[in-house]
Amino acid sequence: MSSSISSSEAIASRVSPWRVAVCSAAAALAVAGALEGLTRWHEARTADAMPHSVAEMYAEFPRARIFGREIGTQTIAHNVALFSGAQGAASVTSGYVGTSRSKVIRPEHFGIAHAANGSGNSYSEISFGLLLQAEALRHAFPNVKRVYIESSLLLRKPGRLFAEPDHRKYLPLLKQVMPLHEGLPADESMRQTLAAIETPKSGKFDWHPHLLKYRSDLRVSNYVAPTEATQGIDINADPLLKALTPTGERRELSRSLTPKGDQLPEIKADNIKVQRLRETEASAPWDGLYDMVARWGEAHDIEVVFYQPPVRSDLYAFQQRNGLALHVADMQRVAKQYGTPFIDMNRPDLHFQDDWALFSDEDHLETCTGSGLLTLALEDGYRQFKDRGELLPVVDAQKLLAGRQDALKICRG
């Protein structure tokens, strides 16, 4: 027994610590390499299965399967699936496109007929997502002649491509609109990046670890206890679509105003909506999104109306420190260059910002009165443009509230 123990100790003494460390590191690298290889194989296989043309994309989305963060988040694919069931699509002549701030717009509730809302959440995840939303809206409603396009500071991005794995399916649509980028800043570098993503097998080896893109998918819990998010659901089974009409408008109205006791407290610098503003000003002149939107309108004979929804006064203070003035100046330049109106409601003198009762949080007018004011303000601003040629129409919330009581009476009680 003692000799056995002695021999074991002798063997252990001959194995130096550095050899153990080297072997451990080699094993870890081998595992990481194997996982990286499997990830790249999975990515290539997934890419092959994705739509390779815009026609395929539109045909596939109404019966697509969605996973993870896509579930419960209104994306372009959701809108395509939703609009495919719209009756009387030919009668729709105007539309709205924007972020979750614009999903609150309810044209039918406030007396505006023949309109569709193509807003959603994917704007923040893929370059020119806003423009892709507009293109999807145009495809679904071929007689659209006017589109209101949200132009918030939030949508400013550097001149490089943003495309997460679950948005690769939109690349055919992105490729279709890219010619509108010709002559704009970062045009050539954007094209090169797009080409590299579109044809991953054609060139030199990509040393960037692909494993990092899928780290949330590689959790052990995903396989031990699979969930709806990991297994996926049919896009039409997503509960969020049940809350929308086939033209994208929310079916239910929210409460009239937010009582003082329910209003969120003043935000601080660590708020996520403040963090999203970081480096916005430093990345100017951004990616040319709004020039491309204006060119898109010209190309399809669609009247574009830009608008910036208001945010609460506390968030506005942080926007001022992160490039808001530069953003507004550029939007005014776009308005004059292309003859498209820009309705800027994100100004203290227009009496939206300080009335926190209109907001459901720091930047959403998800109250009945707030939604109504936003919806009607766009109509009022557009009339100023058509009647008097105002490229920068001014819409005061207090005057609108007093003058449109007929349309806002739906919010009483």
CSV table of C-alpha atoms in Angstrom, one decimal:
chain,number,residue,atom,x,y,z
A,1,MET,CA,0.0,0.0,0.0
A,2,SER,CA,2.8,2.4,1.0
A,3,SER,CA,4.9,1.6,-2.1
A,4,SER,CA,1.8,2.3,-4.3
A,5,ILE,CA,1.4,5.7,-2.7
A,6,SER,CA,5.1,6.4,-3.0
A,7,SER,CA,5.1,5.6,-6.7
A,8,SER,CA,2.1,7.9,-7.3
A,9,GLU,CA,3.8,10.7,-5.5
A,10,ALA,CA,6.9,10.1,-7.5
A,11,ILE,CA,5.0,10.3,-10.8
A,12,ALA,CA,3.2,13.5,-9.7
A,13,SER,CA,6.5,15.1,-8.7
A,14,ARG,CA,7.8,14.5,-12.2
A,15,VAL,CA,4.8,16.3,-13.8
A,16,SER,CA,5.8,20.0,-13.6
A,17,PRO,CA,3.1,22.7,-13.1
A,18,TRP,CA,4.0,24.4,-16.4
A,19,ARG,CA,3.2,21.1,-18.3
A,20,VAL,CA,-0.2,21.0,-16.6
A,21,ALA,CA,-0.8,24.6,-17.6
A,22,VAL,CA,0.2,24.0,-21.2
A,23,CYS,CA,-1.9,20.9,-21.5
A,24,SER,CA,-4.9,22.7,-20.0
A,25,ALA,CA,-4.5,25.7,-22.3
A,26,ALA,CA,-4.1,23.4,-25.3
A,27,ALA,CA,-7.3,21.6,-24.3
A,28,ALA,CA,-9.2,24.9,-23.9
A,29,LEU,CA,-8.0,26.1,-27.3
A,30,ALA,CA,-9.0,22.8,-28.9
A,31,VAL,CA,-12.5,23.1,-27.4
A,32,ALA,CA,-12.8,26.8,-28.4
A,33,GLY,CA,-11.6,26.0,-31.9
A,34,ALA,CA,-14.1,23.2,-32.3
A,35,LEU,CA,-16.9,25.4,-31.1
A,36,GLU,CA,-15.7,28.2,-33.5
A,37,GLY,CA,-15.7,25.7,-36.4
A,38,LEU,CA,-19.2,24.4,-35.6
A,39,THR,CA,-20.4,28.0,-35.3
A,40,ARG,CA,-19.0,28.9,-38.7
A,41,TRP,CA,-20.5,25.8,-40.2
A,42,HIS,CA,-23.9,26.6,-38.6
A,43,GLU,CA,-23.7,30.2,-39.9
A,44,ALA,CA,-22.9,29.1,-43.4
A,45,ARG,CA,-25.7,26.5,-43.3
A,46,THR,CA,-28.2,29.1,-42.0
A,47,ALA,CA,-27.1,31.6,-44.7
A,48,ASP,CA,-27.7,29.1,-47.4
A,49,ALA,CA,-31.3,28.6,-46.1
A,50,MET,CA,-32.1,32.3,-46.0
A,51,PRO,CA,-33.8,34.1,-48.8
A,52,HIS,CA,-31.5,35.1,-51.6
A,53,SER,CA,-33.8,37.5,-53.3
A,54,VAL,CA,-36.4,40.1,-52.2
A,55,ALA,CA,-39.2,38.0,-53.8
A,56,GLU,CA,-38.2,35.0,-51.8
A,57,MET,CA,-38.0,37.1,-48.7
A,58,TYR,CA,-41.6,38.5,-49.1
A,59,ALA,CA,-42.9,35.0,-49.9
A,60,GLU,CA,-41.2,33.4,-46.9
A,61,PHE,CA,-41.9,35.9,-44.1
A,62,PRO,CA,-45.7,35.2,-43.7
A,63,ARG,CA,-44.8,31.6,-42.8
A,64,ALA,CA,-41.4,32.2,-41.2
A,65,ARG,CA,-40.3,30.7,-37.9
A,66,ILE,CA,-38.8,33.2,-35.4
A,67,PHE,CA,-36.5,32.7,-32.4
A,68,GLY,CA,-35.1,34.4,-29.4
A,69,ARG,CA,-35.3,38.2,-29.2
A,70,GLU,CA,-37.5,38.2,-32.4
A,71,ILE,CA,-40.4,36.8,-30.4
A,72,GLY,CA,-42.5,39.6,-29.0
A,73,THR,CA,-40.5,42.3,-30.9
A,74,GLN,CA,-42.1,43.8,-33.9
A,75,THR,CA,-39.6,43.4,-36.7
A,76,ILE,CA,-39.8,43.9,-40.5
A,77,ALA,CA,-40.7,40.2,-40.8
A,78,HIS,CA,-43.6,40.7,-38.5
A,79,ASN,CA,-44.9,43.6,-40.6
A,80,VAL,CA,-44.6,41.7,-43.8
A,81,ALA,CA,-46.6,38.8,-42.3
A,82,LEU,CA,-49.2,41.1,-40.8
A,83,PHE,CA,-49.7,43.1,-44.0
A,84,SER,CA,-50.1,40.0,-46.1
A,85,GLY,CA,-53.5,39.5,-44.4
A,86,ALA,CA,-54.7,43.0,-45.0
A,87,GLN,CA,-58.0,43.3,-47.0
A,88,GLY,CA,-58.3,46.3,-49.3
A,89,ALA,CA,-54.6,46.9,-49.5
A,90,ALA,CA,-55.1,48.9,-52.7
A,91,SER,CA,-57.1,51.6,-50.8
A,92,VAL,CA,-54.2,52.5,-48.5
A,93,THR,CA,-52.6,55.7,-49.7
A,94,SER,CA,-50.5,56.9,-46.7
A,95,GLY,CA,-48.3,55.3,-44.1
A,96,TYR,CA,-46.1,55.7,-41.1
A,97,VAL,CA,-42.6,54.3,-40.5
A,98,GLY,CA,-40.5,54.6,-37.4
A,99,THR,CA,-39.4,53.2,-34.1
A,100,SER,CA,-41.5,52.0,-31.1
A,101,ARG,CA,-42.2,55.8,-30.6
A,102,SER,CA,-44.2,55.7,-33.8
A,103,LYS,CA,-46.0,52.4,-33.1
A,104,VAL,CA,-48.3,54.5,-30.9
A,105,ILE,CA,-49.7,56.4,-34.0
A,106,ARG,CA,-53.3,55.4,-34.5
A,107,PRO,CA,-54.7,57.0,-37.7
A,108,GLU,CA,-58.1,55.2,-37.8
A,109,HIS,CA,-58.9,55.9,-34.2
A,110,PHE,CA,-58.4,59.6,-34.8
A,111,GLY,CA,-60.3,59.9,-38.0
A,112,ILE,CA,-57.6,59.4,-40.7
A,113,ALA,CA,-58.6,56.9,-43.3
A,114,HIS,CA,-56.7,54.8,-45.8
A,115,ALA,CA,-53.5,54.7,-43.7
A,116,ALA,CA,-51.1,51.9,-42.4
A,117,ASN,CA,-48.5,51.9,-39.7
A,118,GLY,CA,-45.3,50.1,-40.6
A,119,SER,CA,-43.2,51.0,-37.6
A,120,GLY,CA,-41.3,48.5,-35.5
A,121,ASN,CA,-38.3,47.8,-33.3
A,122,SER,CA,-35.6,46.5,-35.8
A,123,TYR,CA,-34.4,50.0,-36.6
A,124,SER,CA,-31.8,49.8,-33.9
A,125,GLU,CA,-30.3,46.5,-35.0
A,126,ILE,CA,-29.6,46.8,-38.7
A,127,SER,CA,-28.3,49.7,-40.8
A,128,PHE,CA,-31.0,51.5,-42.7
A,129,GLY,CA,-33.7,49.5,-40.9
A,130,LEU,CA,-36.0,52.4,-41.2
A,131,LEU,CA,-35.7,52.5,-44.9
A,132,LEU,CA,-36.2,48.8,-45.1
A,133,GLN,CA,-39.5,49.2,-43.1
A,134,ALA,CA,-40.6,51.8,-45.7
A,135,GLU,CA,-39.8,49.5,-48.6
A,136,ALA,CA,-41.8,46.7,-46.9
A,137,LEU,CA,-44.7,49.1,-46.5
A,138,ARG,CA,-44.5,50.1,-50.1
A,139,HIS,CA,-44.5,46.5,-51.2
A,140,ALA,CA,-47.6,45.6,-49.1
A,141,PHE,CA,-49.5,48.7,-50.1
A,142,PRO,CA,-48.7,49.6,-53.8
A,143,ASN,CA,-50.8,52.7,-53.9
A,144,VAL,CA,-49.1,54.5,-51.0
A,145,LYS,CA,-48.4,58.1,-52.1
A,146,ARG,CA,-47.3,59.7,-48.8
A,147,VAL,CA,-45.1,58.2,-46.0
A,148,TYR,CA,-44.4,59.9,-42.6
A,149,ILE,CA,-40.8,58.9,-41.6
A,150,GLU,CA,-39.6,59.2,-38.1
A,151,SER,CA,-36.3,61.1,-37.9
A,152,SER,CA,-35.2,60.9,-34.3
A,153,LEU,CA,-31.7,61.5,-33.0
A,154,LEU,CA,-31.8,57.8,-31.8
A,155,LEU,CA,-31.6,56.6,-35.4
A,156,ARG,CA,-28.2,58.2,-36.2
A,157,LYS,CA,-25.5,55.6,-36.9
A,158,PRO,CA,-21.9,55.6,-38.0
A,159,GLY,CA,-21.1,54.9,-41.6
A,160,ARG,CA,-20.6,51.2,-41.2
A,161,LEU,CA,-22.9,48.2,-41.5
A,162,PHE,CA,-24.8,46.9,-38.5
A,163,ALA,CA,-26.4,43.4,-39.1
A,164,GLU,CA,-26.9,40.9,-36.3
A,165,PRO,CA,-27.2,37.2,-37.2
A,166,ASP,CA,-31.0,37.3,-37.0
A,167,HIS,CA,-31.1,40.1,-39.4
A,168,ARG,CA,-29.1,38.5,-42.2
A,169,LYS,CA,-32.4,37.6,-43.8
A,170,TYR,CA,-32.9,41.3,-44.7
A,171,LEU,CA,-29.7,41.5,-46.7
A,172,PRO,CA,-31.5,41.1,-50.1
A,173,LEU,CA,-33.7,44.1,-49.2
A,174,LEU,CA,-30.7,46.0,-48.0
A,175,LYS,CA,-28.9,45.3,-51.3
A,176,GLN,CA,-31.9,46.5,-53.2
A,177,VAL,CA,-31.9,49.9,-51.6
A,178,MET,CA,-28.1,50.4,-51.5
A,179,PRO,CA,-27.9,52.2,-54.9
A,180,LEU,CA,-29.6,55.1,-53.1
A,181,HIS,CA,-26.3,55.5,-51.1
A,182,GLU,CA,-24.2,56.5,-54.2
A,183,GLY,CA,-22.3,59.7,-53.7
A,184,LEU,CA,-22.9,59.9,-49.9
A,185,PRO,CA,-20.2,59.7,-47.2
A,186,ALA,CA,-18.8,56.3,-46.6
A,187,ASP,CA,-20.4,55.0,-49.8
A,188,GLU,CA,-17.5,52.9,-51.0
A,189,SER,CA,-16.7,51.4,-47.5
A,190,MET,CA,-20.3,50.6,-47.0
A,191,ARG,CA,-20.5,48.7,-50.3
A,192,GLN,CA,-17.3,46.8,-49.5
A,193,THR,CA,-18.7,45.8,-46.1
A,194,LEU,CA,-22.0,44.7,-47.6
A,195,ALA,CA,-20.2,42.7,-50.3
A,196,ALA,CA,-18.0,40.9,-47.7
A,197,ILE,CA,-21.1,39.9,-45.7
A,198,GLU,CA,-23.1,38.9,-48.8
A,199,THR,CA,-20.3,36.6,-50.1
A,200,PRO,CA,-18.6,35.2,-47.0
A,201,LYS,CA,-16.9,32.3,-48.8
A,202,SER,CA,-15.5,34.3,-51.7
A,203,GLY,CA,-12.5,36.0,-50.1
A,204,LYS,CA,-9.8,35.9,-47.5
A,205,PHE,CA,-10.3,34.2,-44.1
A,206,ASP,CA,-12.2,36.2,-41.5
A,207,TRP,CA,-10.2,36.1,-38.3
A,208,HIS,CA,-13.0,37.8,-36.2
A,209,PRO,CA,-14.5,35.2,-33.8
A,210,HIS,CA,-17.9,34.3,-35.0
A,211,LEU,CA,-18.6,32.5,-31.7
A,212,LEU,CA,-19.2,35.8,-29.9
A,213,LYS,CA,-22.3,36.5,-32.1
A,214,TYR,CA,-24.0,33.4,-30.8
A,215,ARG,CA,-22.9,33.4,-27.2
A,216,SER,CA,-26.5,33.7,-26.0
A,217,ASP,CA,-27.5,30.7,-28.1
A,218,LEU,CA,-24.8,28.5,-26.7
A,219,ARG,CA,-25.9,28.5,-23.1
A,220,VAL,CA,-26.2,25.0,-21.6
A,221,SER,CA,-29.7,25.8,-20.3
A,222,ASN,CA,-30.9,26.2,-23.9
A,223,TYR,CA,-30.3,22.5,-24.4
A,224,VAL,CA,-31.1,21.1,-20.9
A,225,ALA,CA,-34.4,23.0,-20.7
A,226,PRO,CA,-35.3,24.3,-24.2
A,227,THR,CA,-37.8,27.2,-24.3
A,228,GLU,CA,-40.1,28.7,-26.8
A,229,ALA,CA,-37.4,31.2,-27.6
A,230,THR,CA,-34.8,28.5,-28.4
A,231,GLN,CA,-37.2,26.2,-30.3
A,232,GLY,CA,-38.9,29.0,-32.2
A,233,ILE,CA,-42.5,29.7,-33.0
A,234,ASP,CA,-44.5,30.4,-36.2
A,235,ILE,CA,-44.4,34.1,-36.8
A,236,ASN,CA,-48.2,34.3,-36.9
A,237,ALA,CA,-48.4,32.7,-33.5
A,238,ASP,CA,-46.6,35.7,-31.9
A,239,PRO,CA,-49.1,37.2,-29.5
A,240,LEU,CA,-48.0,40.8,-30.4
A,241,LEU,CA,-49.7,40.4,-33.8
A,242,LYS,CA,-53.1,39.8,-32.2
A,243,ALA,CA,-52.9,43.3,-30.7
A,244,LEU,CA,-52.6,44.9,-34.1
A,245,THR,CA,-55.0,45.4,-37.0
A,246,PRO,CA,-53.9,44.1,-40.5
A,247,THR,CA,-52.7,47.7,-41.3
A,248,GLY,CA,-50.4,47.8,-38.2
A,249,GLU,CA,-52.5,50.0,-35.9
A,250,ARG,CA,-52.8,49.0,-32.3
A,251,ARG,CA,-56.4,47.8,-31.6
A,252,GLU,CA,-56.7,49.2,-28.0
A,253,LEU,CA,-56.4,52.7,-26.7
A,254,SER,CA,-54.3,53.4,-23.6
A,255,ARG,CA,-55.6,55.5,-20.7
A,256,SER,CA,-56.1,59.1,-21.4
A,257,LEU,CA,-53.1,60.5,-19.4
A,258,THR,CA,-50.5,59.2,-17.0
A,259,PRO,CA,-51.4,60.2,-13.4
A,260,LYS,CA,-48.6,62.0,-11.5
A,261,GLY,CA,-48.1,59.0,-9.2
A,262,ASP,CA,-47.5,56.6,-12.1
A,263,GLN,CA,-45.0,58.8,-13.9
A,264,LEU,CA,-41.5,57.5,-14.0
A,265,PRO,CA,-39.0,59.5,-12.0
A,266,GLU,CA,-36.5,61.8,-13.6
A,267,ILE,CA,-33.8,59.8,-15.4
A,268,LYS,CA,-30.1,59.9,-14.7
A,269,ALA,CA,-27.0,59.4,-16.8
A,270,ASP,CA,-27.0,55.7,-16.2
A,271,ASN,CA,-30.4,55.2,-17.9
A,272,ILE,CA,-30.3,52.9,-20.9
A,273,LYS,CA,-31.9,55.6,-23.1
A,274,VAL,CA,-29.1,58.0,-22.2
A,275,GLN,CA,-26.4,55.3,-22.8
A,276,ARG,CA,-27.7,54.8,-26.4
A,277,LEU,CA,-26.9,58.4,-27.2
A,278,ARG,CA,-23.2,58.0,-26.5
A,279,GLU,CA,-20.8,58.8,-29.3
A,280,THR,CA,-23.7,60.0,-31.5
A,281,GLU,CA,-22.2,63.4,-32.1
A,282,ALA,CA,-18.7,61.9,-32.6
A,283,SER,CA,-19.8,59.6,-35.4
A,284,ALA,CA,-21.3,62.5,-37.5
A,285,PRO,CA,-22.0,62.8,-40.5
A,286,TRP,CA,-23.5,59.3,-39.8
A,287,ASP,CA,-24.6,56.9,-42.5
A,288,GLY,CA,-26.7,59.0,-44.9
A,289,LEU,CA,-30.0,57.4,-43.8
A,290,TYR,CA,-32.2,60.4,-44.3
A,291,ASP,CA,-30.7,61.4,-47.7
A,292,MET,CA,-31.4,57.8,-48.8
A,293,VAL,CA,-35.0,58.1,-47.5
A,294,ALA,CA,-35.5,61.3,-49.5
A,295,ARG,CA,-34.0,59.7,-52.6
A,296,TRP,CA,-36.3,56.7,-52.1
A,297,GLY,CA,-39.3,58.9,-52.1
A,298,GLU,CA,-38.2,60.6,-55.3
A,299,ALA,CA,-37.5,57.2,-57.0
A,300,HIS,CA,-41.0,55.9,-56.2
A,301,ASP,CA,-43.0,59.1,-56.5
A,302,ILE,CA,-43.8,59.0,-52.8
A,303,GLU,CA,-44.1,62.1,-50.7
A,304,VAL,CA,-41.8,61.8,-47.7
A,305,VAL,CA,-42.7,63.8,-44.5
A,306,PHE,CA,-39.9,63.7,-41.9
A,307,TYR,CA,-40.9,64.1,-38.2
A,308,GLN,CA,-39.2,64.0,-34.8
A,309,PRO,CA,-41.4,62.9,-32.0
A,310,PRO,CA,-41.0,64.7,-28.6
A,311,VAL,CA,-39.3,63.2,-25.6
A,312,ARG,CA,-39.8,64.1,-22.0
A,313,SER,CA,-37.8,67.2,-20.8
A,314,ASP,CA,-35.4,65.1,-18.7
A,315,LEU,CA,-34.3,62.9,-21.7
A,316,TYR,CA,-34.2,66.0,-23.9
A,317,ALA,CA,-31.5,67.5,-21.6
A,318,PHE,CA,-29.3,64.6,-22.3
A,319,GLN,CA,-30.0,64.7,-26.0
A,320,GLN,CA,-28.8,68.3,-26.1
A,321,ARG,CA,-25.4,67.1,-24.8
A,322,ASN,CA,-25.2,64.3,-27.4
A,323,GLY,CA,-25.6,65.9,-30.8
A,324,LEU,CA,-29.2,67.0,-31.0
A,325,ALA,CA,-28.5,70.4,-32.4
A,326,LEU,CA,-26.2,68.8,-35.1
A,327,HIS,CA,-28.9,66.3,-35.9
A,328,VAL,CA,-31.6,69.0,-36.3
A,329,ALA,CA,-29.4,71.1,-38.4
A,330,ASP,CA,-28.7,68.2,-40.7
A,331,MET,CA,-32.5,67.4,-40.9
A,332,GLN,CA,-33.1,71.0,-41.9
A,333,ARG,CA,-30.5,70.6,-44.6
A,334,VAL,CA,-32.1,67.5,-45.9
A,335,ALA,CA,-35.6,69.2,-45.9
A,336,LYS,CA,-34.2,72.1,-48.0
A,337,GLN,CA,-32.1,70.0,-50.3
A,338,TYR,CA,-34.9,67.6,-51.2
A,339,GLY,CA,-38.0,69.7,-50.6
A,340,THR,CA,-39.3,67.4,-48.0
A,341,PRO,CA,-40.9,68.8,-44.8
A,342,PHE,CA,-39.4,68.2,-41.4
A,343,ILE,CA,-41.9,68.4,-38.5
A,344,ASP,CA,-39.8,68.8,-35.3
A,345,MET,CA,-41.9,68.3,-32.2
A,346,ASN,CA,-38.9,67.8,-29.9
A,347,ARG,CA,-38.7,71.4,-28.8
A,348,PRO,CA,-39.4,73.0,-25.4
A,349,ASP,CA,-41.4,75.9,-26.9
A,350,LEU,CA,-44.0,73.5,-28.4
A,351,HIS,CA,-45.3,72.3,-25.0
A,352,PHE,CA,-45.0,68.6,-25.5
A,353,GLN,CA,-41.9,67.9,-23.4
A,354,ASP,CA,-43.0,69.4,-20.0
A,355,ASP,CA,-46.4,67.7,-19.9
A,356,TRP,CA,-45.2,64.4,-18.5
A,357,ALA,CA,-48.8,63.2,-18.3
A,358,LEU,CA,-48.8,62.7,-22.1
A,359,PHE,CA,-45.9,60.2,-21.9
A,360,SER,CA,-46.0,56.6,-20.7
A,361,ASP,CA,-42.2,56.7,-20.1
A,362,GLU,CA,-39.3,58.9,-21.0
A,363,ASP,CA,-39.9,59.0,-24.8
A,364,HIS,CA,-43.2,57.2,-25.7
A,365,LEU,CA,-46.5,59.0,-26.1
A,366,GLU,CA,-48.3,55.8,-25.2
A,367,THR,CA,-51.4,57.5,-23.7
A,368,CYS,CA,-54.5,58.1,-25.6
A,369,THR,CA,-54.1,61.9,-25.6
A,370,GLY,CA,-50.4,61.7,-26.4
A,371,SER,CA,-51.0,59.3,-29.2
A,372,GLY,CA,-53.8,61.5,-30.5
A,373,LEU,CA,-51.6,64.6,-30.4
A,374,LEU,CA,-48.8,62.9,-32.2
A,375,THR,CA,-51.1,61.5,-34.9
A,376,LEU,CA,-52.9,64.8,-35.4
A,377,ALA,CA,-49.7,66.9,-35.3
A,378,LEU,CA,-48.4,65.1,-38.3
A,379,GLU,CA,-51.6,65.9,-40.3
A,380,ASP,CA,-51.4,69.6,-39.2
A,381,GLY,CA,-47.7,69.9,-40.1
A,382,TYR,CA,-48.4,68.3,-43.5
A,383,ARG,CA,-51.2,70.8,-44.2
A,384,GLN,CA,-48.9,73.7,-43.4
A,385,PHE,CA,-46.5,72.3,-46.0
A,386,LYS,CA,-49.1,71.8,-48.7
A,387,ASP,CA,-51.0,75.0,-48.1
A,388,ARG,CA,-48.1,77.4,-47.4
A,389,GLY,CA,-45.0,75.5,-48.5
A,390,GLU,CA,-43.6,75.4,-45.0
A,391,LEU,CA,-40.6,73.0,-45.0
A,392,LEU,CA,-40.2,73.4,-41.2
A,393,PRO,CA,-43.8,73.5,-40.0
A,394,VAL,CA,-44.5,74.4,-36.3
A,395,VAL,CA,-47.1,72.5,-34.4
A,396,ASP,CA,-47.9,73.7,-30.8
A,397,ALA,CA,-49.3,71.0,-28.5
A,398,GLN,CA,-51.5,73.4,-26.6
A,399,LYS,CA,-53.1,74.9,-29.7
A,400,LEU,CA,-53.6,71.5,-31.2
A,401,LEU,CA,-55.2,70.3,-28.0
A,402,ALA,CA,-57.6,73.2,-28.0
A,403,GLY,CA,-58.4,73.1,-31.7
A,404,ARG,CA,-59.0,69.3,-32.1
A,405,GLN,CA,-61.2,68.4,-29.2
A,406,ASP,CA,-63.5,66.7,-31.7
A,407,ALA,CA,-61.0,64.1,-32.7
A,408,LEU,CA,-59.6,63.7,-29.1
A,409,LYS,CA,-63.0,63.2,-27.5
A,410,ILE,CA,-62.4,59.4,-27.9
A,411,CYS,CA,-59.8,59.8,-25.0
A,412,ARG,CA,-62.3,61.2,-22.5
A,413,GLY,CA,-63.0,58.8,-19.6
